[in-house]
Amino acid sequence: MKRTTRLALRGAAAGAIGLAALTAGTGAALIAGTGTAQAGPYTAPTTEWCPGQALPFQEIRWDMSRCHVWFGVPFGQGNVSMVYPDGTAADSFISADVPPPELTPSRPQPLPPGTPFCSPRGSLFIIGPICDEIGVDMPPGSVRR
């Protein structure tokens, strides 16, 4: 073989071995559970509307001469008047011109004792059986009864 071909093959082999080692290390870290992310409180996302832009929802009735910073809230808890095209009042799901709430994500419920180890369908790494194939409802609602 020519010298350049040998060098190219050695480089490719070294790169493949390095990639395999890196991938194995990452997989081991994921399996061991190191580096788990903790979700903290966050502010509800807001959107700014200004005159000349289309309304985000046709039912909104607010001061059309100035800009508004708005965000979505549960139905009936908004502070913006909303009216259907036929004139009847609608439950508002928009709050505007007030500070957005700080939200805290809920923690996932722990699995009941005795739940076998399995991987949810569609997970990146399949380790052991797939949950819905052995009757484990993970994520909740994945097993049809």
C-alpha positions as MATLAB code, in Angstrom:
seq = 'MKRTTRLALRGAAAGAIGLAALTAGTGAALIAGTGTAQAGPYTAPTTEWCPGQALPFQEIRWDMSRCHVWFGVPFGQGNVSMVYPDGTAADSFISADVPPPELTPSRPQPLPPGTPFCSPRGSLFIIGPICDEIGVDMPPGSVRR';
ca = [
       0.000    0.000    0.000;
       1.055    3.522   -0.517;
       2.138    5.541    2.460;
      -0.703    8.097    2.154;
      -3.312    5.338    1.986;
      -1.910    3.747    5.158;
      -1.947    7.091    6.971;
      -5.517    7.761    5.866;
      -6.652    4.325    7.075;
      -4.907    4.796   10.430;
      -6.541    8.195   10.857;
      -9.979    6.813   10.021;
      -9.512    3.890   12.419;
      -8.348    6.198   15.221;
     -11.333    8.477   14.633;
     -13.761    5.557   14.707;
     -12.276    4.251   17.970;
     -12.407    7.727   19.513;
     -16.029    8.194   18.462;
     -16.972    4.792   19.871;
     -15.301    5.620   23.194;
     -17.020    8.996   23.367;
     -20.411    7.466   22.563;
     -19.957    4.698   25.125;
     -19.002    7.235   27.791;
     -22.025    9.381   27.023;
     -24.314    6.349   27.090;
     -22.890    5.249   30.433;
     -23.430    8.719   31.869;
     -27.047    8.705   30.677;
     -27.663    5.261   32.122;
     -26.071    6.183   35.442;
     -28.308    9.252   35.627;
     -25.504   11.773   36.049;
     -26.185   15.328   35.044;
     -29.981   15.225   35.363;
     -31.604   18.575   34.626;
     -33.678   20.287   37.289;
     -36.385   22.591   35.951;
     -36.795   25.746   38.003;
     -39.406   28.495   38.066;
     -39.842   30.515   34.881;
     -41.886   33.507   33.739;
     -44.848   32.901   31.455;
     -43.950   33.823   27.854;
     -45.377   37.139   26.655;
     -46.169   38.655   23.257;
     -46.369   42.325   22.307;
     -49.177   43.640   20.109;
     -49.107   47.167   18.656;
     -51.602   49.149   16.539;
     -51.414   48.182   12.879;
     -50.825   44.496   13.619;
     -53.533   41.875   13.277;
     -55.286   41.000   16.526;
     -54.082   37.724   18.024;
     -57.750   36.674   18.423;
     -60.722   38.385   16.756;
     -62.745   38.333   19.998;
     -60.343   40.688   21.853;
     -61.661   44.099   22.886;
     -58.898   46.350   24.215;
     -57.546   49.881   23.638;
     -56.596   49.780   19.949;
     -54.573   53.037   20.163;
     -51.611   51.678   22.173;
     -49.362   48.629   22.442;
     -50.157   45.764   24.826;
     -47.966   43.009   26.271;
     -50.160   39.936   26.687;
     -49.972   36.280   27.670;
     -52.365   33.346   27.836;
     -54.041   32.209   31.058;
     -56.633   29.503   31.859;
     -60.133   30.174   30.460;
     -62.116   32.649   32.538;
     -59.048   34.093   34.303;
     -58.050   36.752   31.756;
     -58.334   40.506   32.317;
     -59.016   41.392   28.650;
     -62.628   41.699   27.521;
     -63.537   39.164   24.842;
     -66.743   39.206   22.791;
     -67.920   36.740   20.136;
     -68.877   38.187   16.712;
     -72.579   37.798   17.598;
     -72.057   40.107   20.621;
     -72.124   37.569   23.449;
     -69.396   37.758   26.083;
     -66.669   35.112   25.990;
     -64.552   33.710   28.810;
     -61.244   35.539   28.557;
     -58.019   33.575   28.327;
     -55.801   36.642   27.713;
     -54.189   38.875   30.341;
     -52.503   42.084   29.231;
     -50.463   44.925   30.693;
     -49.782   43.158   34.011;
     -46.628   41.278   35.042;
     -46.749   37.656   33.871;
     -46.916   35.008   36.582;
     -43.916   32.961   37.621;
     -44.628   29.329   36.846;
     -43.109   26.248   38.440;
     -43.112   22.988   36.485;
     -44.635   20.049   38.290;
     -42.376   17.194   39.313;
     -43.025   13.847   37.637;
     -44.707   11.305   39.886;
     -42.448    8.474   41.058;
     -43.152    5.020   39.687;
     -44.960    2.677   42.062;
     -42.773    0.139   43.903;
     -42.205   -3.044   41.947;
     -42.397   -1.395   38.517;
     -39.979   -3.261   36.240;
     -37.209   -1.340   34.483;
     -38.149   -0.602   30.881;
     -37.681    1.990   28.137;
     -40.575    4.131   26.847;
     -41.390    3.567   23.171;
     -39.515    6.051   21.006;
     -36.702    6.691   23.489;
     -33.249    7.362   22.119;
     -31.651    4.357   23.812;
     -33.687    1.165   24.178;
     -32.474   -0.701   27.254;
     -34.385   -3.770   28.291;
     -37.986   -4.304   27.201;
     -40.212   -1.555   25.821;
     -42.653   -0.500   28.554;
     -45.948   -0.817   26.680;
     -45.009   -4.297   25.452;
     -44.835   -5.591   29.028;
     -47.886   -3.680   30.283;
     -46.120   -0.817   32.098;
     -47.960    2.473   31.536;
     -44.958    4.775   30.971;
     -45.437    7.504   29.939;
     -48.929    7.554   31.486;
     -51.625    6.810   28.925;
     -49.369    4.813   26.607;
     -50.973    1.449   27.389;
     -54.419    1.005   25.875;
     -56.613   -1.288   27.915;
];
